[in-house]
Coordinates of C-alpha atoms and ligand atoms in Angstrom, one line a residue:
M1 CA 121.2 109.9 95.0
R2 CA 122.6 107.0 92.9
I3 CA 119.7 105.0 94.2
L4 CA 117.2 107.5 92.9
L5 CA 118.8 107.7 89.5
S6 CA 118.8 104.0 89.2
L7 CA 115.2 103.9 90.0
C8 CA 114.5 106.7 87.6
R9 CA 116.2 104.8 84.9
L10 CA 114.3 101.7 85.6
L11 CA 111.0 103.6 85.6
A12 CA 112.0 105.5 82.4
L13 CA 112.3 102.2 80.6
T14 CA 108.8 101.2 81.4
L15 CA 106.9 104.4 80.7
V16 CA 106.5 107.8 79.4
V17 CA 103.9 110.4 79.8
N18 CA 103.7 113.5 81.7
V19 CA 101.3 113.2 84.6
E20 CA 100.9 115.8 87.3
V21 CA 100.3 115.1 90.9
Y22 CA 97.1 116.6 92.2
A23 CA 96.9 116.9 95.9
S24 CA 93.1 116.5 95.7
E25 CA 93.5 113.2 94.1
V26 CA 95.6 112.1 96.9
S27 CA 93.0 113.0 99.4
D28 CA 90.4 111.2 97.3
V29 CA 92.0 108.0 98.5
F30 CA 91.1 108.7 102.1
T31 CA 87.5 109.7 101.3
A32 CA 86.8 107.0 98.7
K33 CA 83.7 104.9 99.5
A34 CA 84.5 101.4 100.5
V35 CA 85.0 99.4 97.4
K36 CA 82.3 96.9 96.8
L37 CA 83.7 93.4 97.1
S38 CA 82.6 90.6 94.8
P39 CA 80.3 88.1 96.5
Y40 CA 82.2 85.6 98.6
Q41 CA 81.1 82.7 96.4
Q42 CA 82.9 84.1 93.4
R43 CA 85.6 86.0 95.1
D44 CA 89.2 85.0 94.4
F45 CA 91.5 84.1 97.2
Q46 CA 93.8 87.0 96.3
D47 CA 91.0 89.4 97.1
E48 CA 91.1 88.4 100.8
I49 CA 92.4 90.1 103.9
F50 CA 92.6 87.5 106.7
Y51 CA 92.1 87.8 110.4
F52 CA 93.7 84.9 112.3
V53 CA 92.0 84.4 115.7
L54 CA 92.0 81.9 118.6
P55 CA 88.3 82.0 119.5
D56 CA 89.0 81.1 123.2
R57 CA 91.0 84.3 123.6
F58 CA 88.7 86.6 121.6
Y59 CA 85.3 87.3 123.2
N60 CA 83.0 85.4 125.6
G61 CA 79.5 85.4 124.0
D62 CA 78.1 82.5 126.1
K63 CA 79.2 82.1 129.7
S64 CA 77.2 78.9 130.0
N65 CA 79.8 76.9 127.9
D66 CA 82.9 78.1 129.8
L67 CA 83.5 74.6 131.4
G68 CA 82.9 72.8 128.1
A69 CA 80.8 69.6 128.1
A70 CA 78.0 69.4 130.7
A71 CA 78.7 67.6 133.9
N72 CA 76.2 64.9 133.1
D73 CA 77.6 64.4 129.6
T74 CA 79.5 61.1 130.1
K75 CA 80.2 60.7 126.4
R76 CA 82.2 64.0 126.4
A77 CA 83.6 63.9 129.9
L78 CA 87.2 64.5 128.7
S79 CA 86.0 67.7 126.9
R80 CA 85.0 69.2 130.2
G81 CA 87.0 71.6 132.4
G82 CA 90.4 73.3 131.9
F83 CA 88.8 76.7 132.5
D84 CA 91.0 79.2 134.4
K85 CA 91.1 82.8 133.3
T86 CA 94.2 83.5 135.3
N87 CA 96.3 80.8 133.6
K88 CA 97.6 81.4 130.1
G89 CA 97.6 77.7 129.4
M90 CA 93.9 77.1 130.2
Y91 CA 90.5 78.0 128.6
H92 CA 89.5 81.6 129.0
G93 CA 85.8 81.4 127.9
G94 CA 85.9 83.0 124.4
D95 CA 83.7 81.2 121.9
L96 CA 82.0 81.2 118.5
A97 CA 79.1 83.2 119.8
G98 CA 81.5 85.9 120.9
L99 CA 83.2 85.9 117.6
T100 CA 79.9 86.2 115.8
E101 CA 79.0 89.2 118.0
K102 CA 82.2 90.9 117.0
L103 CA 81.9 90.5 113.3
P104 CA 81.1 94.2 112.8
Y105 CA 84.5 95.0 114.5
L106 CA 86.3 92.9 111.9
D107 CA 84.1 94.1 109.0
N108 CA 85.0 97.7 109.8
M109 CA 88.7 97.0 109.6
G110 CA 88.3 95.6 106.1
I111 CA 88.7 92.0 107.1
T112 CA 87.2 89.7 104.4
A113 CA 88.2 86.3 105.7
I114 CA 88.5 84.7 109.1
W115 CA 90.9 81.9 109.9
L116 CA 90.0 80.2 113.2
T117 CA 92.3 78.0 115.2
P118 CA 90.8 74.4 115.2
V119 CA 87.3 74.2 116.6
L120 CA 86.8 70.4 116.6
R121 CA 86.3 68.7 120.0
N122 CA 89.5 68.4 122.0
Q123 CA 90.8 66.6 125.0
A124 CA 90.3 69.5 127.5
V125 CA 93.3 68.8 129.7
Q126 CA 96.5 67.2 128.7
N127 CA 99.9 67.2 130.5
G128 CA 98.9 70.1 132.8
S129 CA 97.6 72.5 130.2
S130 CA 94.4 72.8 128.1
G131 CA 93.2 72.5 124.6
Y132 CA 92.0 76.1 124.4
H133 CA 94.0 76.4 121.1
G134 CA 92.2 73.4 119.5
Y135 CA 95.1 71.4 118.3
W136 CA 94.3 68.3 120.5
I137 CA 91.4 66.8 118.6
V138 CA 89.6 63.6 119.8
D139 CA 86.4 64.1 117.8
F140 CA 86.6 65.1 114.2
S141 CA 82.8 65.4 113.7
E142 CA 81.7 68.0 116.2
I143 CA 82.6 71.4 117.7
D144 CA 84.3 71.6 121.1
P145 CA 81.7 72.4 123.7
H146 CA 83.9 75.2 125.2
L147 CA 83.5 77.0 121.9
G148 CA 79.9 76.2 121.2
T149 CA 78.0 73.7 119.1
N150 CA 77.9 72.7 115.5
A151 CA 74.9 75.0 115.2
A152 CA 76.9 77.9 116.7
L153 CA 79.6 77.4 114.0
K154 CA 76.9 77.3 111.3
N155 CA 75.5 80.5 112.7
L156 CA 78.9 82.2 112.7
I157 CA 79.5 81.2 109.0
D158 CA 76.0 82.3 108.1
K159 CA 76.4 85.7 109.7
A160 CA 79.9 86.1 108.3
H161 CA 78.6 85.2 104.8
K162 CA 75.8 87.8 105.1
R163 CA 78.6 90.3 105.6
N164 CA 80.4 88.9 102.6
I165 CA 83.2 87.6 104.9
K166 CA 84.7 84.1 104.3
V167 CA 85.4 81.6 107.1
F168 CA 88.4 79.2 107.0
F169 CA 89.0 76.4 109.4
D170 CA 92.4 75.3 110.7
I171 CA 92.6 71.5 110.2
I172 CA 94.9 68.8 111.3
T173 CA 95.7 65.5 109.6
N174 CA 99.1 64.9 111.3
H175 CA 98.0 63.9 114.7
T176 CA 95.2 63.6 117.3
A177 CA 95.2 64.3 121.0
D178 CA 97.7 62.4 123.1
V179 CA 95.8 59.2 124.0
I180 CA 98.2 56.4 123.0
K181 CA 101.0 55.6 125.4
Y182 CA 104.0 53.2 125.1
K183 CA 104.6 50.4 127.6
E184 CA 108.3 51.3 127.6
C185 CA 107.6 55.0 128.6
H186 CA 104.4 55.2 130.5
S187 CA 102.7 53.5 133.4
S188 CA 99.7 51.3 132.6
D189 CA 97.2 54.1 133.4
G190 CA 99.2 56.4 131.1
L191 CA 99.6 59.0 133.8
T192 CA 103.2 58.4 134.9
W193 CA 106.4 58.6 133.0
L194 CA 108.8 55.7 133.3
L195 CA 111.6 57.4 131.5
E196 CA 113.8 60.4 132.5
G197 CA 113.1 63.7 130.7
K198 CA 109.4 63.0 129.9
N199 CA 110.3 62.0 126.4
C200 CA 110.0 58.7 124.5
P201 CA 113.1 58.7 122.3
F202 CA 112.4 58.2 118.6
K203 CA 112.9 54.8 117.1
S204 CA 113.8 54.7 113.4
L205 CA 112.5 52.3 110.8
A206 CA 115.9 50.6 110.9
Q207 CA 115.4 50.0 114.6
L208 CA 111.9 48.7 114.1
A209 CA 113.3 46.3 111.5
Q210 CA 115.6 44.9 114.1
G211 CA 112.6 44.3 116.4
D212 CA 113.4 47.4 118.6
T213 CA 109.9 48.8 118.8
Y214 CA 107.6 50.5 121.2
I215 CA 104.5 48.6 122.4
P216 CA 101.7 51.1 122.0
F217 CA 98.6 50.9 124.2
I218 CA 95.4 52.8 125.0
P219 CA 94.9 53.2 128.8
K220 CA 91.8 51.5 130.2
G221 CA 88.7 53.6 129.8
S222 CA 90.1 55.5 126.8
E223 CA 89.5 52.8 124.2
N224 CA 86.7 54.6 122.4
L225 CA 87.5 58.3 123.0
K226 CA 88.1 59.2 119.4
T227 CA 85.6 59.8 116.5
P228 CA 85.6 58.4 113.9
A229 CA 86.0 55.0 115.4
W230 CA 88.9 53.9 113.1
L231 CA 91.1 56.4 115.0
N232 CA 90.8 54.2 118.1
S233 CA 93.1 51.5 116.6
V234 CA 96.8 51.8 117.5
D235 CA 97.5 50.3 114.1
V236 CA 96.7 53.6 112.3
Y237 CA 99.6 55.5 114.0
H238 CA 103.3 55.5 113.5
N239 CA 104.1 54.6 117.2
Q240 CA 107.8 55.4 116.9
G241 CA 108.1 57.8 119.9
D242 CA 108.7 61.5 120.1
S243 CA 110.0 63.5 117.1
N244 CA 113.3 65.1 117.4
W245 CA 112.3 67.2 114.3
V246 CA 115.0 65.9 111.9
G247 CA 115.1 63.3 109.2
E248 CA 112.6 60.4 109.4
S249 CA 111.3 61.6 112.8
A250 CA 110.0 64.8 111.4
I251 CA 107.4 62.8 109.5
R252 CA 107.0 59.7 111.7
G253 CA 107.6 61.0 115.2
D254 CA 105.0 62.2 117.8
F255 CA 104.7 65.9 118.2
A256 CA 105.4 66.0 122.0
G257 CA 103.3 62.9 122.6
L258 CA 100.4 63.8 120.2
D259 CA 99.5 60.5 118.5
D260 CA 101.1 60.7 115.0
V261 CA 98.8 59.3 112.4
D262 CA 100.2 56.9 109.9
T263 CA 99.6 59.1 106.9
N264 CA 101.6 56.6 104.7
S265 CA 98.7 54.2 105.0
E266 CA 96.0 54.2 102.3
Q267 CA 93.4 53.6 104.9
V268 CA 94.4 56.8 106.7
V269 CA 94.6 58.9 103.5
K270 CA 91.0 57.8 102.7
G271 CA 89.9 58.2 106.3
M272 CA 91.2 61.8 106.5
I273 CA 89.8 62.7 103.2
D274 CA 86.4 61.4 104.4
I275 CA 86.6 63.3 107.7
Y276 CA 87.2 66.6 105.9
K277 CA 84.7 65.9 103.1
A278 CA 82.1 65.5 105.9
I279 CA 83.2 68.8 107.5
I280 CA 82.8 70.5 104.1
D281 CA 79.3 69.0 103.7
E282 CA 78.1 70.0 107.1
F283 CA 79.6 73.5 107.5
K284 CA 80.4 74.7 103.9
P285 CA 83.5 76.6 104.9
D286 CA 85.4 78.6 102.3
G287 CA 88.6 76.8 102.8
F288 CA 91.2 75.3 105.1
R289 CA 94.4 76.3 106.7
I290 CA 96.3 73.1 107.2
D291 CA 98.4 72.5 110.3
T292 CA 101.8 70.8 110.6
V293 CA 102.1 70.1 106.8
K294 CA 105.8 69.4 106.8
H295 CA 105.3 66.6 109.3
V296 CA 103.2 64.6 106.8
N297 CA 104.5 62.7 103.8
M298 CA 104.2 64.5 100.4
A299 CA 102.2 61.6 98.9
F300 CA 99.4 62.3 101.4
W301 CA 99.0 65.9 100.2
Q302 CA 99.1 64.8 96.6
S303 CA 95.9 62.8 97.3
F304 CA 94.3 64.9 99.9
S305 CA 94.4 68.3 98.3
P306 CA 92.8 67.5 94.8
A307 CA 90.2 65.3 96.5
L308 CA 88.9 68.0 98.8
I309 CA 89.0 70.7 96.2
A310 CA 87.0 68.5 93.8
H311 CA 84.6 67.6 96.6
A312 CA 84.0 71.2 97.6
K313 CA 83.0 72.0 94.0
T314 CA 80.3 69.3 94.3
Q315 CA 79.0 71.3 97.3
G316 CA 78.9 74.5 95.3
I317 CA 82.1 75.9 96.8
D318 CA 83.9 76.7 93.5
N319 CA 86.7 78.7 95.0
F320 CA 87.5 76.5 97.9
F321 CA 91.1 77.2 98.9
M322 CA 93.7 75.5 101.1
Y323 CA 97.0 76.8 102.4
G324 CA 99.4 74.9 104.5
E325 CA 101.6 75.6 107.5
V326 CA 105.1 74.6 106.5
Y327 CA 107.3 75.9 109.3
S328 CA 110.4 76.7 107.1
F329 CA 112.0 80.0 106.2
E330 CA 113.4 79.0 102.7
P331 CA 111.3 79.2 99.5
K332 CA 113.0 76.0 98.3
L333 CA 111.6 74.2 101.4
L334 CA 108.2 75.8 101.2
S335 CA 107.5 75.6 97.5
P336 CA 107.6 71.8 97.1
F337 CA 104.3 71.6 99.1
T338 CA 102.6 73.5 96.3
V339 CA 104.5 72.3 93.3
E340 CA 104.7 68.6 94.3
G341 CA 102.2 68.4 97.2
K342 CA 99.4 70.1 95.2
L343 CA 98.4 72.5 98.0
Q344 CA 97.2 75.7 96.5
S345 CA 99.4 77.8 98.9
V346 CA 101.4 77.9 102.0
L347 CA 102.0 80.5 104.8
D348 CA 105.0 82.5 103.7
F349 CA 107.3 82.0 106.6
A350 CA 110.1 83.2 104.3
L351 CA 108.5 86.6 104.0
Q352 CA 108.1 86.7 107.8
G353 CA 111.8 86.0 108.2
A354 CA 112.7 88.7 105.6
L355 CA 110.5 91.3 107.4
Q356 CA 112.2 90.5 110.7
Q357 CA 115.6 90.8 109.1
T358 CA 114.9 94.1 107.4
L359 CA 112.6 95.9 110.0
V360 CA 113.8 94.4 113.3
E361 CA 117.5 93.6 112.6
Q362 CA 118.1 96.5 110.1
K363 CA 119.5 94.3 107.3
G364 CA 119.4 95.8 103.8
T365 CA 116.3 95.8 101.6
D366 CA 118.2 93.4 99.3
V367 CA 117.0 90.7 101.8
L368 CA 113.5 91.3 100.4
A369 CA 114.7 91.4 96.8
K370 CA 116.4 88.1 97.2
L371 CA 113.3 86.5 98.7
F372 CA 111.0 87.8 95.9
A373 CA 113.6 86.7 93.3
Q374 CA 112.7 83.1 94.3
D375 CA 109.0 83.5 93.6
Y376 CA 109.4 81.5 90.4
L377 CA 109.8 78.4 92.6
Y378 CA 106.0 78.5 93.3
Q379 CA 105.0 78.8 89.7
T380 CA 103.2 75.7 88.5
S381 CA 100.1 74.3 86.9
H382 CA 98.4 71.1 87.9
H383 CA 95.6 69.4 86.0
D384 CA 93.6 68.7 89.1
I385 CA 94.0 71.9 91.0
E386 CA 94.2 75.5 89.9
N387 CA 97.6 76.9 88.9
T388 CA 99.6 78.1 91.9
N389 CA 101.9 81.0 92.1
A390 CA 103.6 83.3 94.6
N391 CA 100.7 85.8 94.4
Q392 CA 98.7 83.3 96.4
L393 CA 101.1 83.0 99.2
V394 CA 99.8 83.9 102.7
N395 CA 101.7 86.9 104.2
F396 CA 102.0 87.4 108.0
T397 CA 104.2 89.2 110.4
G398 CA 104.0 86.9 113.4
N399 CA 101.7 84.2 114.8
H400 CA 100.6 82.2 117.8
D401 CA 103.7 80.0 117.8
M402 CA 106.6 82.3 117.0
G403 CA 105.1 85.4 118.8
R404 CA 104.1 88.8 117.5
F405 CA 106.2 91.1 115.4
A406 CA 105.7 93.7 118.1
Y407 CA 107.5 91.4 120.5
A408 CA 110.4 91.0 118.1
L409 CA 110.7 94.8 117.8
K410 CA 110.5 95.3 121.6
E411 CA 113.3 92.7 122.1
S412 CA 115.5 94.1 119.4
Q413 CA 119.1 94.9 120.3
H414 CA 118.5 98.3 118.7
N415 CA 116.4 99.4 121.7
Y416 CA 113.7 101.1 119.6
S417 CA 111.6 103.8 121.2
E418 CA 107.8 103.1 121.4
S419 CA 107.2 105.5 118.5
E420 CA 109.7 103.8 116.4
Q421 CA 108.3 100.3 117.3
I422 CA 104.9 101.7 116.1
Q423 CA 106.3 102.9 112.8
R424 CA 108.3 99.7 112.1
N425 CA 105.2 97.7 112.9
L426 CA 103.0 99.7 110.5
L427 CA 105.6 99.5 107.8
A428 CA 105.9 95.7 108.2
H429 CA 102.1 95.5 107.8
A430 CA 102.3 97.7 104.7
L431 CA 104.7 95.2 103.2
L432 CA 102.1 92.5 104.0
Y433 CA 99.3 94.3 102.2
F434 CA 101.1 95.7 99.2
S435 CA 103.7 93.0 98.3
R436 CA 102.5 90.0 96.4
G437 CA 100.5 87.6 98.6
V438 CA 97.5 87.7 100.8
P439 CA 97.7 89.5 104.1
V440 CA 96.9 88.1 107.5
I441 CA 96.4 90.2 110.6
Y442 CA 97.1 88.2 113.8
Y443 CA 94.3 89.1 116.2
G444 CA 95.4 91.7 118.7
D445 CA 98.1 93.2 116.5
E446 CA 95.5 95.8 115.5
Q447 CA 95.3 96.8 119.2
G448 CA 99.0 97.1 119.8
F449 CA 99.4 93.8 121.6
V450 CA 103.1 92.9 122.3
G451 CA 103.5 89.8 124.5
D452 CA 106.4 88.2 126.2
G453 CA 107.4 85.7 123.5
G454 CA 105.8 82.9 121.5
D455 CA 103.2 80.2 122.1
Q456 CA 101.1 80.9 125.2
A457 CA 102.8 84.3 125.8
S458 CA 101.5 85.5 122.4
R459 CA 97.9 84.4 122.9
Q460 CA 96.5 87.3 124.9
D461 CA 92.8 88.0 125.5
M462 CA 91.0 90.7 123.6
M463 CA 88.3 90.6 126.3
P464 CA 89.4 91.7 129.8
S465 CA 92.2 89.3 130.9
K466 CA 93.1 88.0 134.3
V467 CA 96.5 86.7 133.2
V468 CA 99.1 88.7 135.1
S469 CA 101.9 88.2 132.6
Y470 CA 99.6 89.6 129.8
N471 CA 98.3 92.5 131.9
D472 CA 101.7 93.8 132.7
D473 CA 102.5 94.3 129.0
D474 CA 103.0 97.8 127.7
L475 CA 100.7 97.8 124.6
L476 CA 101.7 100.0 121.7
A477 CA 100.0 103.2 120.9
T478 CA 97.5 103.0 123.7
D479 CA 97.4 103.5 127.5
K480 CA 95.2 100.5 127.9
S481 CA 96.3 97.1 129.1
T482 CA 95.0 93.7 128.4
A483 CA 93.1 93.8 131.8
V484 CA 90.4 95.7 130.0
D485 CA 88.4 95.2 126.8
N486 CA 90.5 95.8 123.7
F487 CA 88.1 96.3 120.7
D488 CA 89.1 99.9 120.2
M489 CA 88.2 100.9 116.7
S490 CA 90.1 104.2 117.1
H491 CA 93.4 102.5 117.8
V492 CA 95.9 103.8 115.3
F493 CA 96.8 100.3 114.2
Y494 CA 93.2 99.4 113.6
Q495 CA 92.7 102.6 111.7
T496 CA 95.8 102.1 109.7
F497 CA 95.0 98.5 108.7
A498 CA 91.5 99.7 107.7
K499 CA 93.1 102.3 105.4
Y500 CA 95.5 99.7 104.0
A501 CA 92.5 97.4 103.4
Q502 CA 90.8 100.2 101.5
L503 CA 93.8 100.7 99.2
Y504 CA 94.1 97.0 98.7
Q505 CA 90.6 96.7 97.5
Q506 CA 90.7 99.9 95.5
Y507 CA 93.7 99.0 93.3
P508 CA 93.5 95.5 91.7
A509 CA 97.2 95.6 91.0
L510 CA 97.8 95.5 94.8
R511 CA 96.0 92.1 94.9
F512 CA 96.7 90.6 91.5
G513 CA 99.7 92.5 90.0
Q514 CA 102.7 90.7 88.8
Q515 CA 105.5 92.0 91.0
T516 CA 109.0 93.0 89.9
T517 CA 111.6 94.5 92.1
L518 CA 112.8 97.9 90.8
Y519 CA 115.3 98.8 93.5
S520 CA 116.9 97.4 96.7
Q521 CA 120.0 98.2 98.5
D522 CA 122.4 96.4 100.9
K523 CA 121.5 98.6 103.8
P524 CA 118.2 99.9 105.3
G525 CA 116.6 102.3 102.8
V526 CA 114.6 102.1 99.6
F527 CA 112.8 99.0 98.5
A528 CA 110.8 99.7 95.3
I529 CA 108.5 97.3 93.5
Q530 CA 106.3 97.5 90.5
R531 CA 103.0 95.6 90.2
V532 CA 101.2 95.3 86.9
Y533 CA 97.8 93.9 86.3
S534 CA 95.6 93.8 83.2
W535 CA 91.9 93.0 83.2
Q536 CA 89.0 93.8 80.9
G537 CA 91.2 95.7 78.5
K538 CA 92.7 97.9 81.2
T539 CA 96.1 97.8 82.7
Q540 CA 97.1 99.1 86.1
K541 CA 100.8 99.7 86.9
L542 CA 101.7 100.7 90.4
V543 CA 105.0 101.5 91.9
I544 CA 105.3 101.0 95.7
V545 CA 108.3 102.5 97.4
F546 CA 109.1 101.4 100.9
N547 CA 111.7 103.2 103.0
T548 CA 113.1 101.0 105.8
A549 CA 115.7 103.7 106.8
K550 CA 115.4 106.2 109.7
Q551 CA 116.3 108.9 107.2
A552 CA 113.9 110.3 104.6
K553 CA 114.7 109.3 101.0
N554 CA 114.3 111.6 98.1
L555 CA 112.9 110.3 94.8
D556 CA 113.6 113.1 92.4
M557 CA 112.1 111.3 89.3
I558 CA 108.8 112.8 90.3
T559 CA 109.9 116.4 89.9
D560 CA 112.1 115.6 87.0
K561 CA 109.9 113.3 84.9
S562 CA 106.4 113.5 86.2
A563 CA 105.6 110.2 84.8
I564 CA 104.1 108.9 87.9
K565 CA 101.2 110.0 89.9
L566 CA 101.1 109.9 93.7
L567 CA 98.2 107.7 94.9
Y568 CA 99.0 107.4 98.5
K569 CA 101.7 108.5 100.9
S570 CA 101.9 107.0 104.4
T571 CA 102.0 109.6 107.1
L572 CA 104.0 109.3 110.2
S573 CA 101.3 108.2 112.6
T574 CA 103.4 109.4 115.5
A575 CA 106.6 111.3 115.3
V576 CA 109.6 109.0 115.0
D577 CA 112.2 110.4 117.2
N578 CA 115.9 110.1 116.5
V579 CA 115.3 110.3 112.8
D580 CA 117.2 112.4 110.4
S581 CA 114.7 114.5 108.5
N582 CA 117.3 116.5 106.8
I583 CA 115.5 117.0 103.5
D584 CA 116.2 119.6 100.9
S585 CA 113.3 122.0 101.3
N586 CA 113.2 122.8 97.6
V587 CA 112.3 119.2 96.7
D588 CA 108.7 118.5 95.8
D589 CA 107.0 116.9 98.8
N590 CA 105.7 114.1 96.7
S591 CA 109.1 112.8 95.9
I592 CA 110.0 112.4 99.6
I593 CA 109.6 109.0 101.2
E594 CA 109.5 109.7 104.9
P595 CA 111.5 107.6 107.3
L596 CA 110.0 104.1 107.9
S597 CA 107.2 104.9 105.5
F598 CA 106.0 104.1 102.0
V599 CA 104.4 105.7 98.9
I600 CA 102.3 104.3 96.2
Y601 CA 102.5 105.8 92.7
N602 CA 100.5 105.1 89.6
L603 CA 102.6 104.5 86.6
K604 CA 101.0 105.7 83.4
Ligands
CA1 CA1 82.1 81.0 126.8
CA2 CA1 100.7 59.7 122.5
CA3 CA1 103.5 62.9 111.1
CA4 CA1 104.2 90.4 130.3

């Protein structure tokens, strides 16, 4: 009860009047017409709800491209093949045509922006697996033939824009496909390892200064594989061997053999800017997600980001937006890439970590409070890009590298029942939507996908799969498996995310509101935030109360003070077993936060 009183006191400081709760107003939320979004050209990044998808794993709209480049296409021979629907490391046939066909499915869930894994032309097969994920680019000027053509991508963007959905590309400046080899490590045809462990140990700058260098070479026949042509010179790469992820090697090492571009060189900075200016000119995307940002030197970003934002404006894309992947879980490691690096935003790995700690590991809600208390680190203003702040961070629960949140829940030492996994998953997503930052749904999460871990194990097919290790998964909240089509618009996760999207668009404070923590505790339980937003002479103040405990929590300030109006109360989608619902029956229902649930109040 001390919790509740503290919260009351905090609330009492901020407000006042006597507002009653009308049940009918609560139900209005459910029946409200879809809120009309601003046109995509003018819409703010903070208005978006993202869907992150690997096109190869989504839907096969064109079976004629499953093998990639045509057999007689000698120019693109290395972009042919790698198709095997039974192998999780190979192409599965999904493509841009399939994604275009499924736009209504995304639209109905309230998705307003799509983030595609890289779609530029890849080396199809490399070290025994394939480039189905898109991160092994050889040609930065055209679309991979497995996914379609440049025209197919333009068609996707055109159809998405007609639905007022934005399209963001995943781009890479850190590396290209693995073409360059080292004489000390590889045979002259590049196919055989000379060293134990299939690794070329990193050589530091100090070693290079002593003459201890690798001799890089391009195997015969591969001299002109890359486009643009300047990428075919070994001189534009670091050539220091494989990264061991620490110190100098984090920036200058090869990412498991992928040719690490010398982003310290002015020629490379200009070359990469020109590559992506051309992409903007040709396709007019709404923004970029940038891969492997922390493996590139900060000075590169300081040039790259303002140059592309300015260029996009010349192409009529005024709200062009870029967010980076900095694989770190501390705000003090993430924020320099916005504050110093001039990227507008980064993926909020720190929030992902906090969600895992609170909802998987059952740490206290103070973990969230401590995270958000560091939001000031992102606050800055640059003359050459828009101001950045924590409201623009990109929220996610899991991804194609670390695996799905559902997998973390399944593997938890707490042995959660399926119904509890469902409820924890939905609450994690509520925190994505209703905390500061822009939510991302990882494709398949809305269908209860779980997976066996990260990387390939988390990249299941939405179309019927032939991968045994996918099809034996027990999906959440459905009897289906991944062996069948999973575009089920009645799935409880899909339905719930659609409802979250409606709330998100209906209340501007959920998108733009300045966030303050009202209450947290050092164990699972209440986490209460306030979000305040003023526009056009109006002010909206919302209080969102999350309950991460398996016991209901009772907020008696509603019955006592009536200063807040209930806007939305999450319902237990399925009964959570093992929960203690020992609630005083005299208490007004609107002041109860069910176990693993949340409530949104309007603060007058
Ligand atoms: Ca296909
Ligand atoms: Ca290489
Ligand atoms: Ca690098
Ligand atoms: Ca499995």
